[in-house]
PDB file of C-alpha atoms in Angstrom:
ATOM      1  CA  UNK W   1    -106.809  25.412  54.584  1.00  0.00           C
ATOM      2  CA  UNK W   2    -106.803  21.624  54.326  1.00  0.00           C
ATOM      3  CA  UNK W   3    -110.148  21.716  52.524  1.00  0.00           C
ATOM      4  CA  UNK W   4    -108.784  24.199  49.962  1.00  0.00           C
ATOM      5  CA  UNK W   5    -105.656  22.088  49.323  1.00  0.00           C
ATOM      6  CA  UNK W   6    -107.777  18.932  49.077  1.00  0.00           C
ATOM      7  CA  UNK W   7    -110.181  20.618  46.641  1.00  0.00           C
ATOM      8  CA  UNK W   8    -107.301  21.806  44.487  1.00  0.00           C
ATOM      9  CA  UNK W   9    -105.848  18.279  44.494  1.00  0.00           C
ATOM     10  CA  UNK W  10    -109.191  16.835  43.352  1.00  0.00           C
ATOM     11  CA  UNK W  11    -109.465  19.482  40.625  1.00  0.00           C
ATOM     12  CA  UNK W  12    -105.939  18.800  39.389  1.00  0.00           C
ATOM     13  CA  UNK W  13    -106.512  15.043  39.455  1.00  0.00           C
ATOM     14  CA  UNK W  14    -109.749  15.433  37.504  1.00  0.00           C
ATOM     15  CA  UNK W  15    -108.099  17.736  34.944  1.00  0.00           C
ATOM     16  CA  UNK W  16    -105.179  15.333  34.490  1.00  0.00           C
ATOM     17  CA  UNK W  17    -107.510  12.370  34.108  1.00  0.00           C
ATOM     18  CA  UNK W  18    -109.600  14.282  31.554  1.00  0.00           C
ATOM     19  CA  UNK W  19    -106.492  15.103  29.545  1.00  0.00           C
ATOM     20  CA  UNK W  20    -105.106  11.604  29.798  1.00  0.00           C
ATOM     21  CA  UNK W  21    -108.214   9.519  29.180  1.00  0.00           C
ATOM     22  CA  UNK W  22    -108.513  10.239  25.415  1.00  0.00           C
ATOM     23  CA  UNK W  23    -104.891   9.180  24.953  1.00  0.00           C
ATOM     24  CA  UNK W  24    -105.529   6.015  26.919  1.00  0.00           C
ATOM     25  CA  UNK W  25    -108.657   5.347  24.886  1.00  0.00           C
ATOM     26  CA  UNK W  26    -106.702   5.798  21.659  1.00  0.00           C
ATOM     27  CA  UNK W  27    -104.303   3.047  22.693  1.00  0.00           C
ATOM     28  CA  UNK W  28    -107.168   0.592  22.880  1.00  0.00           C
ATOM     29  CA  UNK W  29    -108.937   1.419  19.596  1.00  0.00           C
ATOM     30  CA  UNK W  30    -107.273  -1.490  17.798  1.00  0.00           C
ATOM     31  CA  UNK W  31    -108.959  -3.975  20.126  1.00  0.00           C
ATOM     32  CA  UNK W  32    -111.968  -5.644  18.477  1.00  0.00           C
ATOM     33  CA  UNK W  33    -111.142  -4.039  15.129  1.00  0.00           C
ATOM     34  CA  UNK W  34    -111.364  -6.027  11.896  1.00  0.00           C
ATOM     35  CA  UNK W  35    -108.665  -5.688   9.238  1.00  0.00           C
ATOM     36  CA  UNK W  36    -108.292  -7.101   5.747  1.00  0.00           C
ATOM     37  CA  UNK W  37    -104.843  -8.252   4.617  1.00  0.00           C
ATOM     38  CA  UNK W  38    -104.750  -8.194   0.827  1.00  0.00           C
ATOM     39  CA  UNK W  39    -101.961 -10.103  -0.938  1.00  0.00           C
ATOM     40  CA  UNK W  40    -102.833 -10.037  -4.658  1.00  0.00           C
ATOM     41  CA  UNK W  41     -99.986  -9.501  -7.132  1.00  0.00           C
ATOM     42  CA  UNK W  42    -100.270  -8.662 -10.798  1.00  0.00           C
ATOM     43  CA  UNK W  43     -98.032 -10.018 -13.542  1.00  0.00           C
ATOM     44  CA  UNK W  44     -94.402  -9.677 -12.479  1.00  0.00           C
ATOM     45  CA  UNK W  45     -92.255 -10.239  -9.426  1.00  0.00           C
ATOM     46  CA  UNK W  46     -93.956 -11.734  -6.373  1.00  0.00           C
ATOM     47  CA  UNK W  47     -92.275 -11.460  -2.964  1.00  0.00           C
ATOM     48  CA  UNK W  48     -91.696 -14.665  -1.039  1.00  0.00           C
ATOM     49  CA  UNK W  49     -92.221 -12.734   2.214  1.00  0.00           C
ATOM     50  CA  UNK W  50     -96.008 -12.604   1.818  1.00  0.00           C
ATOM     51  CA  UNK W  51     -96.824 -15.802   3.774  1.00  0.00           C
ATOM     52  CA  UNK W  52     -94.491 -14.635   6.554  1.00  0.00           C
ATOM     53  CA  UNK W  53     -96.152 -11.204   6.637  1.00  0.00           C
ATOM     54  CA  UNK W  54     -99.617 -12.765   6.784  1.00  0.00           C
ATOM     55  CA  UNK W  55     -98.570 -15.072   9.636  1.00  0.00           C
ATOM     56  CA  UNK W  56     -97.061 -12.110  11.487  1.00  0.00           C
ATOM     57  CA  UNK W  57    -100.199  -9.968  11.213  1.00  0.00           C
ATOM     58  CA  UNK W  58    -102.377 -12.885  12.304  1.00  0.00           C
ATOM     59  CA  UNK W  59    -100.170 -13.331  15.372  1.00  0.00           C
ATOM     60  CA  UNK W  60    -100.335  -9.593  16.101  1.00  0.00           C
ATOM     61  CA  UNK W  61    -104.110  -9.896  15.820  1.00  0.00           C
ATOM     62  CA  UNK W  62    -104.238 -12.625  18.436  1.00  0.00           C
ATOM     63  CA  UNK W  63    -101.865 -10.741  20.737  1.00  0.00           C
ATOM     64  CA  UNK W  64    -103.730  -7.437  20.391  1.00  0.00           C
ATOM     65  CA  UNK W  65    -107.282  -8.769  20.073  1.00  0.00           C
ATOM     66  CA  UNK W  66    -108.173  -7.674  16.546  1.00  0.00           C
ATOM     67  CA  UNK W  67    -109.601  -9.844  13.766  1.00  0.00           C
ATOM     68  CA  UNK W  68    -107.592 -10.534  10.614  1.00  0.00           C
ATOM     69  CA  UNK W  69    -109.131 -11.600   7.309  1.00  0.00           C
ATOM     70  CA  UNK W  70    -106.815 -12.523   4.421  1.00  0.00           C
ATOM     71  CA  UNK W  71    -107.562 -12.596   0.707  1.00  0.00           C
ATOM     72  CA  UNK W  72    -105.990 -12.371  -2.730  1.00  0.00           C
ATOM     73  CA  UNK W  73    -109.372 -12.205  -4.498  1.00  0.00           C
ATOM     74  CA  UNK W  74    -110.146  -8.760  -5.991  1.00  0.00           C
ATOM     75  CA  UNK W  75    -113.855  -9.571  -5.930  1.00  0.00           C
ATOM     76  CA  UNK W  76    -113.854  -8.664  -2.230  1.00  0.00           C
ATOM     77  CA  UNK W  77    -113.727  -4.993  -3.231  1.00  0.00           C
ATOM     78  CA  UNK W  78    -117.351  -4.015  -2.893  1.00  0.00           C
ATOM     79  CA  UNK W  79    -118.779  -1.313  -0.661  1.00  0.00           C
ATOM     80  CA  UNK W  80    -120.912  -3.853   1.193  1.00  0.00           C
ATOM     81  CA  UNK W  81    -117.878  -5.949   2.077  1.00  0.00           C
ATOM     82  CA  UNK W  82    -115.330  -3.198   2.758  1.00  0.00           C
ATOM     83  CA  UNK W  83    -117.485  -1.278   5.221  1.00  0.00           C
ATOM     84  CA  UNK W  84    -116.808  -3.867   7.934  1.00  0.00           C
ATOM     85  CA  UNK W  85    -113.058  -3.138   7.996  1.00  0.00           C
ATOM     86  CA  UNK W  86    -111.159  -0.612  10.096  1.00  0.00           C
ATOM     87  CA  UNK W  87    -108.316  -0.799   7.609  1.00  0.00           C
ATOM     88  CA  UNK W  88    -106.960  -2.590   4.573  1.00  0.00           C
ATOM     89  CA  UNK W  89    -103.368  -3.849   4.751  1.00  0.00           C
ATOM     90  CA  UNK W  90    -101.601  -4.374   1.425  1.00  0.00           C
ATOM     91  CA  UNK W  91     -98.471  -6.401   2.153  1.00  0.00           C
ATOM     92  CA  UNK W  92     -95.868  -6.552  -0.634  1.00  0.00           C
ATOM     93  CA  UNK W  93     -98.497  -6.157  -3.318  1.00  0.00           C
ATOM     94  CA  UNK W  94     -97.082  -5.350  -6.742  1.00  0.00           C
ATOM     95  CA  UNK W  95     -98.350  -4.273 -10.167  1.00  0.00           C
ATOM     96  CA  UNK W  96    -102.083  -4.440 -10.988  1.00  0.00           C
ATOM     97  CA  UNK W  97    -104.030  -5.945  -8.081  1.00  0.00           C
ATOM     98  CA  UNK W  98    -107.601  -5.140  -9.158  1.00  0.00           C
ATOM     99  CA  UNK W  99    -109.429  -6.938 -11.952  1.00  0.00           C
ATOM    100  CA  UNK W 100    -111.955  -4.230 -12.840  1.00  0.00           C
ATOM    101  CA  UNK W 101    -112.426  -0.486 -12.566  1.00  0.00           C
ATOM    102  CA  UNK W 102    -115.534  -1.153 -10.477  1.00  0.00           C
ATOM    103  CA  UNK W 103    -113.271  -2.704  -7.849  1.00  0.00           C
ATOM    104  CA  UNK W 104    -110.975   0.313  -8.024  1.00  0.00           C
ATOM    105  CA  UNK W 105    -113.906   2.664  -7.496  1.00  0.00           C
ATOM    106  CA  UNK W 106    -115.052   0.597  -4.499  1.00  0.00           C
ATOM    107  CA  UNK W 107    -111.548   0.877  -3.001  1.00  0.00           C
ATOM    108  CA  UNK W 108    -111.431   4.621  -3.641  1.00  0.00           C
ATOM    109  CA  UNK W 109    -114.870   5.182  -2.101  1.00  0.00           C
ATOM    110  CA  UNK W 110    -113.838   3.169   0.973  1.00  0.00           C
ATOM    111  CA  UNK W 111    -110.943   5.581   1.540  1.00  0.00           C
ATOM    112  CA  UNK W 112    -113.196   8.611   0.936  1.00  0.00           C
ATOM    113  CA  UNK W 113    -115.671   7.190   3.447  1.00  0.00           C
ATOM    114  CA  UNK W 114    -113.027   7.251   6.193  1.00  0.00           C
ATOM    115  CA  UNK W 115    -111.269   3.913   5.715  1.00  0.00           C
ATOM    116  CA  UNK W 116    -107.715   3.139   6.784  1.00  0.00           C
ATOM    117  CA  UNK W 117    -104.822   1.852   4.715  1.00  0.00           C
ATOM    118  CA  UNK W 118    -101.483   0.315   5.707  1.00  0.00           C
ATOM    119  CA  UNK W 119     -98.990  -0.370   2.926  1.00  0.00           C
ATOM    120  CA  UNK W 120     -96.001  -2.653   3.392  1.00  0.00           C
ATOM    121  CA  UNK W 121     -92.750  -2.841   1.407  1.00  0.00           C
ATOM    122  CA  UNK W 122     -93.439  -3.119  -2.347  1.00  0.00           C
ATOM    123  CA  UNK W 123     -96.865  -1.509  -2.046  1.00  0.00           C
ATOM    124  CA  UNK W 124     -95.339   1.528  -3.785  1.00  0.00           C
ATOM    125  CA  UNK W 125     -95.106  -0.628  -6.919  1.00  0.00           C
ATOM    126  CA  UNK W 126     -98.848  -1.345  -6.875  1.00  0.00           C
ATOM    127  CA  UNK W 127    -101.295  -0.059  -9.526  1.00  0.00           C
ATOM    128  CA  UNK W 128     -98.581   1.887 -11.339  1.00  0.00           C
ATOM    129  CA  UNK W 129    -100.984   3.104 -14.041  1.00  0.00           C
ATOM    130  CA  UNK W 130    -103.614   4.466 -11.621  1.00  0.00           C
ATOM    131  CA  UNK W 131    -102.756   8.052 -10.677  1.00  0.00           C
ATOM    132  CA  UNK W 132    -105.167   8.315  -7.723  1.00  0.00           C
ATOM    133  CA  UNK W 133    -103.821   5.136  -6.088  1.00  0.00           C
ATOM    134  CA  UNK W 134    -100.228   6.328  -6.462  1.00  0.00           C
ATOM    135  CA  UNK W 135    -101.123   9.613  -4.762  1.00  0.00           C
ATOM    136  CA  UNK W 136    -102.901   7.712  -1.989  1.00  0.00           C
ATOM    137  CA  UNK W 137     -99.843   5.535  -1.361  1.00  0.00           C
ATOM    138  CA  UNK W 138     -97.545   8.552  -1.621  1.00  0.00           C
ATOM    139  CA  UNK W 139     -95.153   7.618  -4.420  1.00  0.00           C
ATOM    140  CA  UNK W 140     -94.611   5.068  -7.151  1.00  0.00           C
ATOM    141  CA  UNK W 141     -91.633   2.702  -7.111  1.00  0.00           C
ATOM    142  CA  UNK W 142     -88.688   3.255  -9.452  1.00  0.00           C
ATOM    143  CA  UNK W 143     -85.791   1.136  -8.133  1.00  0.00           C
ATOM    144  CA  UNK W 144     -84.241  -0.352  -5.023  1.00  0.00           C
ATOM    145  CA  UNK W 145     -80.626  -0.893  -4.041  1.00  0.00           C
ATOM    146  CA  UNK W 146     -79.381  -4.426  -3.443  1.00  0.00           C
ATOM    147  CA  UNK W 147     -80.447  -6.100  -0.199  1.00  0.00           C
ATOM    148  CA  UNK W 148     -77.826  -4.944   2.324  1.00  0.00           C
ATOM    149  CA  UNK W 149     -77.374  -3.351   5.754  1.00  0.00           C
ATOM    150  CA  UNK W 150     -77.956   0.415   5.778  1.00  0.00           C
ATOM    151  CA  UNK W 151     -79.206   3.056   8.193  1.00  0.00           C
ATOM    152  CA  UNK W 152     -82.607   4.651   8.623  1.00  0.00           C
ATOM    153  CA  UNK W 153     -83.109   7.843  10.586  1.00  0.00           C
ATOM    154  CA  UNK W 154     -86.179   8.414  12.738  1.00  0.00           C
ATOM    155  CA  UNK W 155     -87.029  12.073  12.064  1.00  0.00           C
ATOM    156  CA  UNK W 156     -90.315  12.211  14.010  1.00  0.00           C
ATOM    157  CA  UNK W 157     -89.660  10.243  17.233  1.00  0.00           C
ATOM    158  CA  UNK W 158     -92.711  11.744  18.986  1.00  0.00           C
ATOM    159  CA  UNK W 159     -95.134  10.376  16.417  1.00  0.00           C
ATOM    160  CA  UNK W 160     -97.268   7.547  17.892  1.00  0.00           C
ATOM    161  CA  UNK W 161     -96.203   5.046  15.231  1.00  0.00           C
ATOM    162  CA  UNK W 162     -92.533   5.616  16.062  1.00  0.00           C
ATOM    163  CA  UNK W 163     -92.890   4.179  19.570  1.00  0.00           C
ATOM    164  CA  UNK W 164     -89.972   1.843  20.237  1.00  0.00           C
ATOM    165  CA  UNK W 165     -88.062   2.878  17.098  1.00  0.00           C
ATOM    166  CA  UNK W 166     -84.464   4.009  17.681  1.00  0.00           C
ATOM    167  CA  UNK W 167     -83.100   7.333  16.433  1.00  0.00           C
ATOM    168  CA  UNK W 168     -80.947   5.401  13.960  1.00  0.00           C
ATOM    169  CA  UNK W 169     -82.044   1.953  12.899  1.00  0.00           C
ATOM    170  CA  UNK W 170     -79.505  -0.078  10.962  1.00  0.00           C
ATOM    171  CA  UNK W 171     -80.992  -3.148   9.307  1.00  0.00           C
ATOM    172  CA  UNK W 172     -80.693  -5.316   6.233  1.00  0.00           C
ATOM    173  CA  UNK W 173     -83.324  -4.453   3.686  1.00  0.00           C
ATOM    174  CA  UNK W 174     -83.933  -3.047   0.221  1.00  0.00           C
ATOM    175  CA  UNK W 175     -83.595   0.730   0.093  1.00  0.00           C
ATOM    176  CA  UNK W 176     -86.601   1.793  -1.986  1.00  0.00           C
ATOM    177  CA  UNK W 177     -86.700   4.829  -4.246  1.00  0.00           C
ATOM    178  CA  UNK W 178     -89.704   6.322  -5.993  1.00  0.00           C
ATOM    179  CA  UNK W 179     -91.046   9.136  -8.122  1.00  0.00           C
ATOM    180  CA  UNK W 180     -94.328  11.061  -8.295  1.00  0.00           C
ATOM    181  CA  UNK W 181     -93.962  11.828  -4.596  1.00  0.00           C
ATOM    182  CA  UNK W 182     -97.302  13.143  -3.359  1.00  0.00           C
ATOM    183  CA  UNK W 183     -96.805  16.455  -1.484  1.00  0.00           C
ATOM    184  CA  UNK W 184     -99.264  15.558   1.274  1.00  0.00           C
ATOM    185  CA  UNK W 185     -97.184  12.798   2.868  1.00  0.00           C
ATOM    186  CA  UNK W 186     -95.501  13.379   6.224  1.00  0.00           C
ATOM    187  CA  UNK W 187     -92.211  11.528   6.483  1.00  0.00           C
ATOM    188  CA  UNK W 188     -91.432   9.637   9.689  1.00  0.00           C
ATOM    189  CA  UNK W 189     -88.227   7.821   8.762  1.00  0.00           C
ATOM    190  CA  UNK W 190     -85.730   8.349   5.965  1.00  0.00           C
ATOM    191  CA  UNK W 191     -83.102   6.217   4.296  1.00  0.00           C
ATOM    192  CA  UNK W 192     -79.574   7.451   4.917  1.00  0.00           C
ATOM    193  CA  UNK W 193     -78.412   6.993   1.339  1.00  0.00           C
ATOM    194  CA  UNK W 194     -74.781   7.634   2.306  1.00  0.00           C
ATOM    195  CA  UNK W 195     -74.716   4.303   4.176  1.00  0.00           C
ATOM    196  CA  UNK W 196     -75.458   2.251   1.030  1.00  0.00           C
ATOM    197  CA  UNK W 197     -72.807   0.246  -0.779  1.00  0.00           C
ATOM    198  CA  UNK W 198     -71.046   2.570  -3.226  1.00  0.00           C
ATOM    199  CA  UNK W 199     -70.948  -0.122  -5.957  1.00  0.00           C
ATOM    200  CA  UNK W 200     -74.349   1.114  -7.164  1.00  0.00           C
ATOM    201  CA  UNK W 201     -73.546   4.792  -6.748  1.00  0.00           C
ATOM    202  CA  UNK W 202     -74.626   5.777 -10.285  1.00  0.00           C
ATOM    203  CA  UNK W 203     -78.055   4.173  -9.864  1.00  0.00           C
ATOM    204  CA  UNK W 204     -78.401   5.613  -6.369  1.00  0.00           C
ATOM    205  CA  UNK W 205     -77.623   9.120  -7.641  1.00  0.00           C
ATOM    206  CA  UNK W 206     -80.060   8.710 -10.527  1.00  0.00           C
ATOM    207  CA  UNK W 207     -82.941   7.499  -8.365  1.00  0.00           C
ATOM    208  CA  UNK W 208     -82.381   9.711  -5.328  1.00  0.00           C
ATOM    209  CA  UNK W 209     -83.054  12.701  -7.571  1.00  0.00           C
ATOM    210  CA  UNK W 210     -83.409  15.995  -5.719  1.00  0.00           C
ATOM    211  CA  UNK W 211     -83.513  14.284  -2.306  1.00  0.00           C
ATOM    212  CA  UNK W 212     -79.733  13.931  -2.143  1.00  0.00           C
ATOM    213  CA  UNK W 213     -78.387  11.978   0.832  1.00  0.00           C
ATOM    214  CA  UNK W 214     -81.792  11.144   2.327  1.00  0.00           C
ATOM    215  CA  UNK W 215     -84.939   9.593   0.897  1.00  0.00           C
ATOM    216  CA  UNK W 216     -88.374   8.908   2.459  1.00  0.00           C
ATOM    217  CA  UNK W 217     -88.720   5.403   3.929  1.00  0.00           C
ATOM    218  CA  UNK W 218     -91.810   5.543   6.185  1.00  0.00           C
ATOM    219  CA  UNK W 219     -94.637   8.076   6.052  1.00  0.00           C
ATOM    220  CA  UNK W 220     -98.294   8.758   6.758  1.00  0.00           C
ATOM    221  CA  UNK W 221    -100.975  11.060   5.453  1.00  0.00           C
ATOM    222  CA  UNK W 222    -104.633  11.962   5.683  1.00  0.00           C
ATOM    223  CA  UNK W 223    -105.856  11.502   2.132  1.00  0.00           C
ATOM    224  CA  UNK W 224    -109.277  12.265   0.665  1.00  0.00           C
ATOM    225  CA  UNK W 225    -111.115  11.325   3.835  1.00  0.00           C
ATOM    226  CA  UNK W 226    -109.023   8.275   4.738  1.00  0.00           C
ATOM    227  CA  UNK W 227    -105.819   7.642   6.675  1.00  0.00           C
ATOM    228  CA  UNK W 228    -102.669   6.081   5.252  1.00  0.00           C
ATOM    229  CA  UNK W 229     -99.446   4.692   6.766  1.00  0.00           C
ATOM    230  CA  UNK W 230     -96.708   3.213   4.575  1.00  0.00           C
ATOM    231  CA  UNK W 231     -93.408   1.486   5.297  1.00  0.00           C
ATOM    232  CA  UNK W 232     -91.059   0.527   2.483  1.00  0.00           C
ATOM    233  CA  UNK W 233     -89.241  -1.814   4.880  1.00  0.00           C
ATOM    234  CA  UNK W 234     -89.837  -5.542   5.189  1.00  0.00           C
ATOM    235  CA  UNK W 235     -88.229  -7.388   2.285  1.00  0.00           C
ATOM    236  CA  UNK W 236     -86.833 -10.369   4.184  1.00  0.00           C
ATOM    237  CA  UNK W 237     -89.042 -13.210   5.384  1.00  0.00           C
ATOM    238  CA  UNK W 238     -87.152 -13.114   8.671  1.00  0.00           C
ATOM    239  CA  UNK W 239     -88.260  -9.513   9.301  1.00  0.00           C
ATOM    240  CA  UNK W 240     -91.670 -10.813  10.284  1.00  0.00           C
ATOM    241  CA  UNK W 241     -90.185 -12.757  13.194  1.00  0.00           C
ATOM    242  CA  UNK W 242     -87.902  -9.889  14.216  1.00  0.00           C
ATOM    243  CA  UNK W 243     -89.201  -8.086  17.361  1.00  0.00           C
ATOM    244  CA  UNK W 244     -88.092  -4.643  16.158  1.00  0.00           C
ATOM    245  CA  UNK W 245     -89.764  -4.968  12.778  1.00  0.00           C
ATOM    246  CA  UNK W 246     -92.896  -6.572  14.245  1.00  0.00           C
ATOM    247  CA  UNK W 247     -93.184  -3.623  16.619  1.00  0.00           C
ATOM    248  CA  UNK W 248     -92.679  -1.230  13.699  1.00  0.00           C
ATOM    249  CA  UNK W 249     -95.530  -2.844  11.788  1.00  0.00           C
ATOM    250  CA  UNK W 250     -97.779  -3.046  14.848  1.00  0.00           C
ATOM    251  CA  UNK W 251     -97.310   0.642  15.672  1.00  0.00           C
ATOM    252  CA  UNK W 252     -98.332   1.579  12.124  1.00  0.00           C
ATOM    253  CA  UNK W 253    -101.439  -0.601  12.376  1.00  0.00           C
ATOM    254  CA  UNK W 254    -102.276   0.905  15.783  1.00  0.00           C
ATOM    255  CA  UNK W 255    -101.858   4.422  14.461  1.00  0.00           C
ATOM    256  CA  UNK W 256    -104.315   3.882  11.618  1.00  0.00           C
ATOM    257  CA  UNK W 257    -106.788   2.167  13.949  1.00  0.00           C
ATOM    258  CA  UNK W 258    -106.623   5.204  16.232  1.00  0.00           C
ATOM    259  CA  UNK W 259    -107.623   7.511  13.371  1.00  0.00           C
ATOM    260  CA  UNK W 260    -110.693   5.452  12.508  1.00  0.00           C
ATOM    261  CA  UNK W 261    -114.071   7.101  13.084  1.00  0.00           C
ATOM    262  CA  UNK W 262    -116.230   4.643  11.162  1.00  0.00           C
ATOM    263  CA  UNK W 263    -117.172   4.240   7.498  1.00  0.00           C
ATOM    264  CA  UNK W 264    -119.617   6.830   6.160  1.00  0.00           C
ATOM    265  CA  UNK W 265    -120.320   6.367   2.468  1.00  0.00           C
ATOM    266  CA  UNK W 266    -122.257   9.632   2.356  1.00  0.00           C
ATOM    267  CA  UNK W 267    -118.812  11.262   2.308  1.00  0.00           C
ATOM    268  CA  UNK W 268    -117.670   9.186  -0.702  1.00  0.00           C
ATOM    269  CA  UNK W 269    -118.569  11.090  -3.849  1.00  0.00           C
ATOM    270  CA  UNK W 270    -116.345   9.579  -6.546  1.00  0.00           C
ATOM    271  CA  UNK W 271    -118.065   7.628  -9.290  1.00  0.00           C
ATOM    272  CA  UNK W 272    -115.003   6.882 -11.415  1.00  0.00           C
ATOM    273  CA  UNK W 273    -111.488   5.765 -10.544  1.00  0.00           C
ATOM    274  CA  UNK W 274    -109.983   8.791 -12.295  1.00  0.00           C
ATOM    275  CA  UNK W 275    -112.239  11.505 -10.892  1.00  0.00           C
ATOM    276  CA  UNK W 276    -110.248  14.548  -9.814  1.00  0.00           C
ATOM    277  CA  UNK W 277    -109.319  14.920  -6.162  1.00  0.00           C
ATOM    278  CA  UNK W 278    -111.825  16.243  -3.659  1.00  0.00           C
ATOM    279  CA  UNK W 279    -111.215  19.752  -2.337  1.00  0.00           C
ATOM    280  CA  UNK W 280    -113.351  20.760   0.650  1.00  0.00           C
ATOM    281  CA  UNK W 281    -115.564  17.732   0.062  1.00  0.00           C
ATOM    282  CA  UNK W 282    -116.193  18.487  -3.623  1.00  0.00           C
ATOM    283  CA  UNK W 283    -114.782  17.091  -6.850  1.00  0.00           C
TER     284      UNK W 283
END
């Protein structure tokens, strides 16, 4: 009898370990990764939070043992250079950030090849004339309410990137609105529009559109072979020293790292920045 019980215990322990080990492995995929933080802005408003965001991500890299490269030079967008990165992080980029269509094609092919992308704050205002990029990000910026305290609701608390995020997170930020919402995104957190200052109620109503009292704030998607995570939060320089926000950003970076299976350019078939979307691996 003891042998049977012992054997069952071993079997259960082995089964549990088998089920658990992939999850444990996922938590460590960020270690030894290499990420590129891209900070280029086109003509127009440039956020003063960019140096703070860069410093924050570098610190997260040291703490979590991943390598961080930083650049604002669009010439880095070549297949030969991009293939060494687990993900590209665009932090408060705005307007046109590429100099040539060749660079845009290299970016697109990186995503198709299985690359990762993390977009921070004003990233939704990036490359506003490039339809594919706007779909990849998930929306294009229209307007934001004044910087103020308001509430965000965590609608997918079991998602890995929502670890440590409260059910309702009230913080000072800019409540971002957008249009051309891509239907493939999966929303993780939403702005509670009812908690915004009513002084801008006409503009809020206009920009909220059909979303009513709630509007997407944080989302992710698998897109054309790559993996994308976007947060519209992070306007203030002080956010990047705030433990809650730093955790928020880190969990998004971890999530994208955990999706990474390597770069395989044989899966990248676009030759132009405006090629139609792939369906079942074909254009």
